[in-house]
CSV table of C-alpha atoms in Angstrom, one decimal:
chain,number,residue,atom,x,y,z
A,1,UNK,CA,70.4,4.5,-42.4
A,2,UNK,CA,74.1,6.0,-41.2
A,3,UNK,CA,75.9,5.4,-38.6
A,4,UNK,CA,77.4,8.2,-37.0
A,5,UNK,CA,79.2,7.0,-34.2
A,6,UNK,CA,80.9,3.4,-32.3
A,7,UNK,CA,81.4,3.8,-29.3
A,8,UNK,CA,83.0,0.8,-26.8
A,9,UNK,CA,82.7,0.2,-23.8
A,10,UNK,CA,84.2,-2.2,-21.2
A,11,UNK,CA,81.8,-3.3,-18.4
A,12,UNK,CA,82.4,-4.5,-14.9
A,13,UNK,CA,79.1,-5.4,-12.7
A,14,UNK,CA,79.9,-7.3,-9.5
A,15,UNK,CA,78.3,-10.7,-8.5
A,16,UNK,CA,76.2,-11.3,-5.6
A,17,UNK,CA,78.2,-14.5,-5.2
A,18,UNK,CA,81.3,-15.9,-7.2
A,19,UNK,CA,80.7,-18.4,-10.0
A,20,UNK,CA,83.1,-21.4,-10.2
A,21,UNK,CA,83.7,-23.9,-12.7
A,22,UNK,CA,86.7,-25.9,-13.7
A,23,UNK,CA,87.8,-23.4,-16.3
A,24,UNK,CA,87.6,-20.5,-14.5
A,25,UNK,CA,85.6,-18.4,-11.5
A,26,UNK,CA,84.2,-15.4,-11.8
A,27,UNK,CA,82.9,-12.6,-9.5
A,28,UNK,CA,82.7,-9.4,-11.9
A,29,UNK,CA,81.3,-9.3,-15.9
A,30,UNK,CA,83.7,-9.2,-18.2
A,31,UNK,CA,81.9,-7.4,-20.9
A,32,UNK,CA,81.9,-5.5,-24.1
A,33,UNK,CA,79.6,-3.2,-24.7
A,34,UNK,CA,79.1,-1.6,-28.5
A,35,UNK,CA,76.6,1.6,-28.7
A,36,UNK,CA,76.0,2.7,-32.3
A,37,UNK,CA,74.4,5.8,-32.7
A,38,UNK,CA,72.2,6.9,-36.1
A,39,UNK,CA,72.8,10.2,-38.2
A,40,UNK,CA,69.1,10.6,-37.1
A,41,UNK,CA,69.8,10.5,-33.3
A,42,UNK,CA,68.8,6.7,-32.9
A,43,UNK,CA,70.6,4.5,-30.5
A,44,UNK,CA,71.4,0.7,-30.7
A,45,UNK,CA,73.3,-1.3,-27.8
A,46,UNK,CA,75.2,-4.4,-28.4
A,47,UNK,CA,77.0,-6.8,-25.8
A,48,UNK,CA,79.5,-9.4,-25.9
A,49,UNK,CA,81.3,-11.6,-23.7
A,50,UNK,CA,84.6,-12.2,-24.5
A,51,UNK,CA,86.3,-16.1,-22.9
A,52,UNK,CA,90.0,-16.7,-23.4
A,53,UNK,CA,89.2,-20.5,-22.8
A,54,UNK,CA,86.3,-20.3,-25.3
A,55,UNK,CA,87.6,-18.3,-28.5
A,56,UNK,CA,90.8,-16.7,-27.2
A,57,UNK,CA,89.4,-13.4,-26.9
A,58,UNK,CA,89.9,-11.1,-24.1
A,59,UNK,CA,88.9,-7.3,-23.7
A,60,UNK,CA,92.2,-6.2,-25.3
A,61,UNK,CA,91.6,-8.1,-28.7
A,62,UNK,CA,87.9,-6.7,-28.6
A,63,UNK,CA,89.4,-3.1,-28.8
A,64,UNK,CA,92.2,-4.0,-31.1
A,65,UNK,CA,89.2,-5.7,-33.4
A,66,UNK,CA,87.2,-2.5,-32.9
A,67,UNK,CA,89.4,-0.3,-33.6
A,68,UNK,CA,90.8,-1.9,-36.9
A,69,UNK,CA,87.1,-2.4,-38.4
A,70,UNK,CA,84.6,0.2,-37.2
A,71,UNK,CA,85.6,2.6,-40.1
A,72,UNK,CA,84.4,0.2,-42.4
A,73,UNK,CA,81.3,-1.1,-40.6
A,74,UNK,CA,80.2,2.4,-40.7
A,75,UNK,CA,80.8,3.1,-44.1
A,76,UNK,CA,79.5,-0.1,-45.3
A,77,UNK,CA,76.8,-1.3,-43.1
A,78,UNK,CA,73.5,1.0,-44.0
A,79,UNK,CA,71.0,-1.6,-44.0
A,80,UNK,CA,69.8,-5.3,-43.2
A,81,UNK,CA,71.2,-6.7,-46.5
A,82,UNK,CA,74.9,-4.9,-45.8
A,83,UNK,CA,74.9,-6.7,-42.7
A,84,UNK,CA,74.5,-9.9,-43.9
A,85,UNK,CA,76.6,-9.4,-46.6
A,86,UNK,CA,79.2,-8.4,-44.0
A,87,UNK,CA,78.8,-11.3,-41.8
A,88,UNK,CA,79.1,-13.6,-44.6
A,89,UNK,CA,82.3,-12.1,-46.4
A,90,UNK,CA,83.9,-11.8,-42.9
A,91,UNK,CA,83.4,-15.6,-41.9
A,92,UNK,CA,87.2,-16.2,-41.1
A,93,UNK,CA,87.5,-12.7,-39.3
A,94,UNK,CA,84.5,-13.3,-37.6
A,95,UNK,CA,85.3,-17.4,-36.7
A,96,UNK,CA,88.8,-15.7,-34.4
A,97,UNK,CA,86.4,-12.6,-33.1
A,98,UNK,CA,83.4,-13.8,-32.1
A,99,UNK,CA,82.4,-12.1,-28.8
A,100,UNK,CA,83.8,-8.7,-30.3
A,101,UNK,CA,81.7,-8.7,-33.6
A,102,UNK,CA,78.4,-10.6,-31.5
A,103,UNK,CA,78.3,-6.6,-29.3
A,104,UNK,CA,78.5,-4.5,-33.0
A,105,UNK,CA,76.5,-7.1,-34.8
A,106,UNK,CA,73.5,-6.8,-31.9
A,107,UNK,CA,73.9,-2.4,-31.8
A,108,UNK,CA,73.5,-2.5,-35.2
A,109,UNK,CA,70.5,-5.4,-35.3
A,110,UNK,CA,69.5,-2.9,-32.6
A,111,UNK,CA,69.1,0.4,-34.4
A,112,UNK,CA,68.4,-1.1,-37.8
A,113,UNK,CA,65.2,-2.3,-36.3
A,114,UNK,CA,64.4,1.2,-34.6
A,115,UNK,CA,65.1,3.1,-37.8
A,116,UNK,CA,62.3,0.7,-39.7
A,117,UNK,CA,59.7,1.4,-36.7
A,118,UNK,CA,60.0,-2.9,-36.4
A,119,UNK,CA,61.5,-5.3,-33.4
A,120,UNK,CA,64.1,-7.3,-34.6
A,121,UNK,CA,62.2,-10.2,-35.0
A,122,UNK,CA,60.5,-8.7,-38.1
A,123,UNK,CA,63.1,-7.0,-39.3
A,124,UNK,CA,64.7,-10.6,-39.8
A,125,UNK,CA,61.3,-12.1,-40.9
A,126,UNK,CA,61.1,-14.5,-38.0
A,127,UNK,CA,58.2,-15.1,-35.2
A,128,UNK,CA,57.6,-12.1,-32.9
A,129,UNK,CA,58.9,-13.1,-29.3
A,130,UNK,CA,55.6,-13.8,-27.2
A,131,UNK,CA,54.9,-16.1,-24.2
A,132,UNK,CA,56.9,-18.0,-21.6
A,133,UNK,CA,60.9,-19.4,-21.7
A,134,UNK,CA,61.9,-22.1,-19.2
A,135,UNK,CA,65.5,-21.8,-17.8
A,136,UNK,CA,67.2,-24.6,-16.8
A,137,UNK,CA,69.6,-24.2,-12.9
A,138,UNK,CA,72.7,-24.4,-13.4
A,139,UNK,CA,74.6,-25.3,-10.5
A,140,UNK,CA,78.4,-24.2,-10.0
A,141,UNK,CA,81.0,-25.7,-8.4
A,142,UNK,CA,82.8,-24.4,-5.2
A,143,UNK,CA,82.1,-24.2,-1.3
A,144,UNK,CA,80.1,-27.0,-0.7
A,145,UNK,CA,78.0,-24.7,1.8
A,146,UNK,CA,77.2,-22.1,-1.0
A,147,UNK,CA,77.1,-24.5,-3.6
A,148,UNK,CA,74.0,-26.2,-1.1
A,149,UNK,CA,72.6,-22.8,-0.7
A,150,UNK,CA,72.2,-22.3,-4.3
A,151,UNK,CA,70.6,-26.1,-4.9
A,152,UNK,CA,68.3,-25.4,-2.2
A,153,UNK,CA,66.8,-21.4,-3.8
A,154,UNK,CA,66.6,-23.5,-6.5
A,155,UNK,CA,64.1,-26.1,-5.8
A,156,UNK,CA,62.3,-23.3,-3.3
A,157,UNK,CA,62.0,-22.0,-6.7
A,158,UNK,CA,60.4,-24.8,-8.7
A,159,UNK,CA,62.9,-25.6,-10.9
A,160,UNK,CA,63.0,-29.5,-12.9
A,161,UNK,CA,65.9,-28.8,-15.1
A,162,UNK,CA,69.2,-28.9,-14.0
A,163,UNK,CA,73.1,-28.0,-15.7
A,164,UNK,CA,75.7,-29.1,-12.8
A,165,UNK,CA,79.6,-28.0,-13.1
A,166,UNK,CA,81.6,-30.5,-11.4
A,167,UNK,CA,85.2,-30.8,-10.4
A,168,UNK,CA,85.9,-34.4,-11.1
A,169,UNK,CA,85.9,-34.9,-7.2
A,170,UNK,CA,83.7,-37.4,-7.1
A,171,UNK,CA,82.9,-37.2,-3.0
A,172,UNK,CA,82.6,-33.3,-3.8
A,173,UNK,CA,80.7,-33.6,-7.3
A,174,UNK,CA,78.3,-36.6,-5.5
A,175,UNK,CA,77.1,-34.0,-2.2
A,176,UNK,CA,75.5,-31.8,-4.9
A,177,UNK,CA,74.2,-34.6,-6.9
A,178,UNK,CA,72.4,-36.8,-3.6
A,179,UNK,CA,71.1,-32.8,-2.4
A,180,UNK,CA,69.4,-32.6,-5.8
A,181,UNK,CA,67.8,-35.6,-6.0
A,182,UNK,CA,66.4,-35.4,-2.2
A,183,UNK,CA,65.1,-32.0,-3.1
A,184,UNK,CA,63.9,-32.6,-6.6
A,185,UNK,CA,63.3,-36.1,-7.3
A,186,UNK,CA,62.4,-35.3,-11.3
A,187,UNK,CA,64.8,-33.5,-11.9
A,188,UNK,CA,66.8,-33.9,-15.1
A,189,UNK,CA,70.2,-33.3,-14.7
A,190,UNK,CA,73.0,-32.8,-17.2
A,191,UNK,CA,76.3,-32.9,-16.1
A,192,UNK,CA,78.9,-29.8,-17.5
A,193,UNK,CA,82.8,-31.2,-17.3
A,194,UNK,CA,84.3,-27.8,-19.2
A,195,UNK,CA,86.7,-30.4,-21.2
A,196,UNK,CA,87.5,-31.9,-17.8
A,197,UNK,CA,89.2,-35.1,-18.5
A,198,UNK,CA,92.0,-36.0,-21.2
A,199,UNK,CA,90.8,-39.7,-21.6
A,200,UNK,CA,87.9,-41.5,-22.0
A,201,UNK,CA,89.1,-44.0,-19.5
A,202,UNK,CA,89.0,-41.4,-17.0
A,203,UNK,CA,85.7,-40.1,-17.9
A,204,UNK,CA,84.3,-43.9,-17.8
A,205,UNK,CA,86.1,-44.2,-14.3
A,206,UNK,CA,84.1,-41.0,-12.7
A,207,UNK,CA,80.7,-41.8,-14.2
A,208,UNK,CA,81.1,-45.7,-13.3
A,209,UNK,CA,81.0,-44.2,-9.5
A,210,UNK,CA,78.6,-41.4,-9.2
A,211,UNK,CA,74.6,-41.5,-8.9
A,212,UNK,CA,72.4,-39.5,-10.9
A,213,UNK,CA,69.1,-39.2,-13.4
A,214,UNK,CA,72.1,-38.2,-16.1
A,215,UNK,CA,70.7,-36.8,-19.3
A,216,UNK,CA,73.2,-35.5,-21.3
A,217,UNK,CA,77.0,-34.3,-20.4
A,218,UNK,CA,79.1,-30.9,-21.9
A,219,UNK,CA,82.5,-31.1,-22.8
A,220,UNK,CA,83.5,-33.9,-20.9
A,221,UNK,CA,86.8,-34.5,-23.0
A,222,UNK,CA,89.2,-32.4,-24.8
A,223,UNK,CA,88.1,-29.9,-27.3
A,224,UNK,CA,87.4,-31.7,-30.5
A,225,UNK,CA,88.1,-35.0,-29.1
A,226,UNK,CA,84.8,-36.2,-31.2
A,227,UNK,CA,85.4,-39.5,-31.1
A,228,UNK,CA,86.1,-39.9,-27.6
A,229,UNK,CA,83.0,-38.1,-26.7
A,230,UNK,CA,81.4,-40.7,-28.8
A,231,UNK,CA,83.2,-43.5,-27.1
A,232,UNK,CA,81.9,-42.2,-24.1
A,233,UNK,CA,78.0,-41.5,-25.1
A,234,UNK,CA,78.1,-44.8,-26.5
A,235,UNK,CA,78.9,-46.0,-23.2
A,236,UNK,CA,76.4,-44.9,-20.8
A,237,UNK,CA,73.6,-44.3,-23.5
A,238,UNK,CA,74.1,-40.3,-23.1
A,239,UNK,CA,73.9,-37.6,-25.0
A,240,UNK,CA,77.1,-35.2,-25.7
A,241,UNK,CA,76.5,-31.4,-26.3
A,242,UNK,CA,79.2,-29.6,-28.4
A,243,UNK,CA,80.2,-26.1,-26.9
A,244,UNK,CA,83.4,-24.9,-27.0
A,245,UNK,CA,83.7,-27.9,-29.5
A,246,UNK,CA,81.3,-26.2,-31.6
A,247,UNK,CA,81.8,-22.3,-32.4
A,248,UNK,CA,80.9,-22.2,-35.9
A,249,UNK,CA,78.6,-24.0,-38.8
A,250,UNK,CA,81.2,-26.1,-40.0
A,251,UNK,CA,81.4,-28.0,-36.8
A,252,UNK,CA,78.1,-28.7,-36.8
A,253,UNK,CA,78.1,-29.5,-40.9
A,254,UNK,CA,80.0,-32.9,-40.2
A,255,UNK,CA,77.8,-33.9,-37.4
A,256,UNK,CA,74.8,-34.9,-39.7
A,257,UNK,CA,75.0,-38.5,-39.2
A,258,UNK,CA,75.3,-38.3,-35.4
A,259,UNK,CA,72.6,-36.9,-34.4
A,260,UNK,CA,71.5,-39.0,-31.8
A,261,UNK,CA,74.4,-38.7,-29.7
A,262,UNK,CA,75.0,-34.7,-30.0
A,263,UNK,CA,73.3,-31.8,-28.9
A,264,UNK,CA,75.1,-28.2,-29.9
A,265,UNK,CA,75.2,-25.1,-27.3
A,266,UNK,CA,74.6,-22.1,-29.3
A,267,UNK,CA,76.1,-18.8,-26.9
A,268,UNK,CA,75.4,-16.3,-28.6
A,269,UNK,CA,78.3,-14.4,-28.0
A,270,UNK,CA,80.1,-17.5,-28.7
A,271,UNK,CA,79.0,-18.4,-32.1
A,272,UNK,CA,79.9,-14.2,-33.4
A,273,UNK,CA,76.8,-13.2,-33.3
A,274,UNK,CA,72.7,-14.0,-34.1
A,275,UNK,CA,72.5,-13.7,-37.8
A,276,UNK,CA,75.1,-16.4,-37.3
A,277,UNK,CA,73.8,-18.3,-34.5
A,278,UNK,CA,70.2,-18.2,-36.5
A,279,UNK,CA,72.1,-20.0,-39.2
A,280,UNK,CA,73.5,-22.6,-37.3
A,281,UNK,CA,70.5,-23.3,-35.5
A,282,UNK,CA,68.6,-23.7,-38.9
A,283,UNK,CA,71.5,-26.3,-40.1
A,284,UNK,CA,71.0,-28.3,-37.1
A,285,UNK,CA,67.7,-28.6,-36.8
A,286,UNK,CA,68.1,-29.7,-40.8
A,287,UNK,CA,70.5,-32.7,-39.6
A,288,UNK,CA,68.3,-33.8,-36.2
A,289,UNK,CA,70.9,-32.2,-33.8
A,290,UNK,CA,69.0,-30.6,-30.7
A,291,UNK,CA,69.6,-27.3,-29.6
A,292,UNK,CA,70.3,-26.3,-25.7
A,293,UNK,CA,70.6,-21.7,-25.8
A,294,UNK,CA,73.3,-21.0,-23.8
A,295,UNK,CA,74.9,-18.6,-21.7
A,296,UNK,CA,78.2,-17.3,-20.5
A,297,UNK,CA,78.5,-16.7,-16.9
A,298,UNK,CA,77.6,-12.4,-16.5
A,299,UNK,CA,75.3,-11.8,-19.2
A,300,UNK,CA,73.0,-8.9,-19.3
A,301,UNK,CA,69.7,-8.7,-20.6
A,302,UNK,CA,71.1,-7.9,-24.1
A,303,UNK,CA,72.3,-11.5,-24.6
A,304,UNK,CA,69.4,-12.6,-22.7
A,305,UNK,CA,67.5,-11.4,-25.2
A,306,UNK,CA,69.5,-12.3,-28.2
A,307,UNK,CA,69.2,-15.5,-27.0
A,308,UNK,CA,65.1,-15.8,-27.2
A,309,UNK,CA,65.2,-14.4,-30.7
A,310,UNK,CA,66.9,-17.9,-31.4
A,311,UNK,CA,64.9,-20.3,-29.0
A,312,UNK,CA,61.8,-18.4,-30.7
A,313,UNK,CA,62.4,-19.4,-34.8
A,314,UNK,CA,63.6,-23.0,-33.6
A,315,UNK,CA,61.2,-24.0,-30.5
A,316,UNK,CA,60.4,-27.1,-31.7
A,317,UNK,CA,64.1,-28.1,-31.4
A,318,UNK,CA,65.3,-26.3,-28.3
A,319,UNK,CA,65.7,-28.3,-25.0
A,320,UNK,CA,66.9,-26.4,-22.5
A,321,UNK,CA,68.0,-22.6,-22.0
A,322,UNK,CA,70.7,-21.2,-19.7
A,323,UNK,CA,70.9,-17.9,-18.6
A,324,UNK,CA,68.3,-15.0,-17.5
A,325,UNK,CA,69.6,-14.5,-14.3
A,326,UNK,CA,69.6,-10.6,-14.1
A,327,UNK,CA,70.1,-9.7,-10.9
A,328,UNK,CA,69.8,-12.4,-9.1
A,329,UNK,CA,73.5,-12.6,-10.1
A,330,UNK,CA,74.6,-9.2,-11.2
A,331,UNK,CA,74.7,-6.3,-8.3
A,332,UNK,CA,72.7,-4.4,-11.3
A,333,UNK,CA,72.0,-4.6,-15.0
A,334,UNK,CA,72.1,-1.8,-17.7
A,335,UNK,CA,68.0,-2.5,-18.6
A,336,UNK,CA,65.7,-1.2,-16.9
A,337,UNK,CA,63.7,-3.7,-16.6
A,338,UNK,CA,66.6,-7.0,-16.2
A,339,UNK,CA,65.3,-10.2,-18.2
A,340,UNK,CA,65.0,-12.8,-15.3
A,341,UNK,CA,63.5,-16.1,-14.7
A,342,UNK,CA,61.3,-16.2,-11.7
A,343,UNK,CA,59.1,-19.2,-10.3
A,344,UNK,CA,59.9,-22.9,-12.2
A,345,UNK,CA,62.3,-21.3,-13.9
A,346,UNK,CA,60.3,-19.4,-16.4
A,347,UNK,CA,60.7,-15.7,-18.2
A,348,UNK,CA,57.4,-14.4,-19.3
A,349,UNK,CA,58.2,-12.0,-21.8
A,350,UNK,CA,55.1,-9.7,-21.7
A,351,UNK,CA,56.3,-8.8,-18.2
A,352,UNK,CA,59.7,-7.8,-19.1
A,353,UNK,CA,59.3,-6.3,-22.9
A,354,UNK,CA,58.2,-3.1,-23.7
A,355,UNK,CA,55.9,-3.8,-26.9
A,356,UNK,CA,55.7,0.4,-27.3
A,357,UNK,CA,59.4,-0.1,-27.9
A,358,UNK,CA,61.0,-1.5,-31.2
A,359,UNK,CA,64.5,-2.8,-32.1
A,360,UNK,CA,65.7,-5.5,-29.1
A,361,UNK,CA,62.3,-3.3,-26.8
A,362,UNK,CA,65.0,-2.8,-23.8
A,363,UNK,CA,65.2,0.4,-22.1
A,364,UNK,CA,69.5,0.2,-21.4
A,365,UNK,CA,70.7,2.5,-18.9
A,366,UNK,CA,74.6,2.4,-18.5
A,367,UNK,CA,75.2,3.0,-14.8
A,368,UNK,CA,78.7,5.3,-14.8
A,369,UNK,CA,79.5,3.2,-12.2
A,370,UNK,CA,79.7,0.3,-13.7
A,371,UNK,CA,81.5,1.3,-17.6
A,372,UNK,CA,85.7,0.5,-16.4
A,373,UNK,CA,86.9,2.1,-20.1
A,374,UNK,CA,85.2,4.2,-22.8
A,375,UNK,CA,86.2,4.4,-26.6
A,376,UNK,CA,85.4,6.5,-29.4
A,377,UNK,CA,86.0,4.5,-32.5
């Protein structure tokens, strides 16, 4: 296979409602979006989601990355092997651009897979996508009217699981937990503090006070602050899951003898990509670590989808997902058909994929509308 063309494009979709957590709100995608096109006419579609608070990307440094390497991802890059190859002698370059390599890496998973007739599952030799995927809620923070509104669709919907940004106002943080326990008593809750608190002590404070069926906690601490985190799991017999604390393998590589006090957040976009995120996946599962498949606040149906390839290979180790809210978030998508949990949270992929398609089997339409930049690289 050749690629003929790169082509980038920046994407702004309005919400339906703003999302709020403590690092940031949000009421429009901020997306990349990478559309590689064959010698033979075939066409792969990539995405990624670039967070300054995450990696310390931003649209800009996506283009600028583009720009520099598309030359050579074209020239070198014919088949699955070259891409592998690629990922793994660009590990550093890849570590600082994560979210701009994660939208070529996926065009060119993408069209790979459509030039062998195969899905991208078996073009990577892992098991074909088939079945159900349970989504957890995840609760933002906010107006406490619309944050009630959104607990409330919620458990209309059926949903058990539930991720809850807080503010570290514990009146606040406390209305959302008391609604979600009178609504849905099971529920299991984990708490996400978006490296919240710059001390243990003040963490210990704020979890002394509040009552909830508490599973596990995100990024309560500073990023890094590992033994902290520990301090605090240690504590109140919870577990800690590693996300912007965990963006590559080696994180996870000096975790093996904690295992029962971390779980790792694997975003796709995030981690640079899925042959990357695969790996990681397949180290922790070697060392006991848990898995949850995250999500970054604006997705499309391309991550959403990248995602399950991962939650497929390692069921047996994820336990939760985030994500797959289509358009219950986004005023559109650019599928066809969005990728979207319905009742009880679940996505039943033989309603949404197209098993007469092959490569990531989306039907992507880019609304003009919604495409702010385009660039030829």
């Amino acid at each position: 296979m050749k690629i003929k063309t790169l082509t980038c494009r920046f994407l702004e979709i309005p919400f339906k409602m703003s999302f709020k957590h403590h690092s940031a709100e949000r009421n429009i995608t901020q997306t990349l979006i990478v559309v590689a096109e064959s010698a033979s006419g075939m066409i792969g579609v990539g995405e990624g989601c670039p967070r300054e608070y995450v990696t310390g990307e931003n649209l800009k440094s996506c283009q600028v990355f583009l720009k520099t390497y598309s030359n050579d991802v074209k020239k070198n890059i014919n088949s699955i092997d070259d891409l592998k190859s690629w990922v793994e002698q660009h590990r550093v370059l890849i570590d600082n651009n994560p979210a701009a390599w994660c939208a070529v890496e996926l065009a060119l998973l993408d069209i790979l897979a459509k030039e062998e007739k195969v899905t991208v599952e078996q073009l990577l030799c892992h098991p074909t996508v088939s079945g159900s995927y349970g989504y957890s809620a995840v609760v933002g923070d906010g107006n406490s009217d619309k944050v009630a509104m959104q607990i409330r669709r919620y458990a209309e919907l059926g949903f058990k699981d539930f991720k809850i940004k807080i503010s570290g106002d514990i009146k606040h943080d406390s209305e959302k937990f008391r609604l979600i326990k009178d609504l849905v008593p099971t529920a299991r809750c984990r708490l996400d503090g978006n490296n919240i608190w710059q001390s243990v002590a003040q963490g210990i404070s704020y979890l002394e006070a509040i009552e909830i069926n508490l599973f596990a906690i995100e990024e309560p601490l500073q990023v890094m602050d590992f033994t902290g985190m520990e301090e605090l799991a240690r504590s109140f017999d919870v577990r800690i899951i590693l996300d912007e604390s965990a963006t590559n393998v080696k994180h996870v590589d000096g975790l093996k003898n904690r295992s029962d006090i971390y779980i790792v957040n694997i975003r796709i976009s995030k981690m640079g990509g899925l042959l990357r995120s695969l790996h990681l996946a397949e180290v922790a599962m070697g060392s006991g670590i848990p898995l949850v498949i995250g999500a970054h606040v604006g997705e499309t149906s391309i991550l959403t989808r990248a995602g399950i390839t991962v939650s497929s290979a390692y069921s047996q180790h994820v336990t939760a997902m985030e994500g797959a809210f289509g358009t219950y978030l986004l005023e559109s998508d650019i599928v066809n058909n969005s990728l979207q949990f319905g009742a009880a949270g679940l996505l039943n992929c033989e309603n949404f994929l197209n098993k007469d398609h092959h490569g990531f089997q989306l039907e992507v339409c880019l609304p003009s509308g919604s495409v702010n930049q385009i660039f030829a690289l």
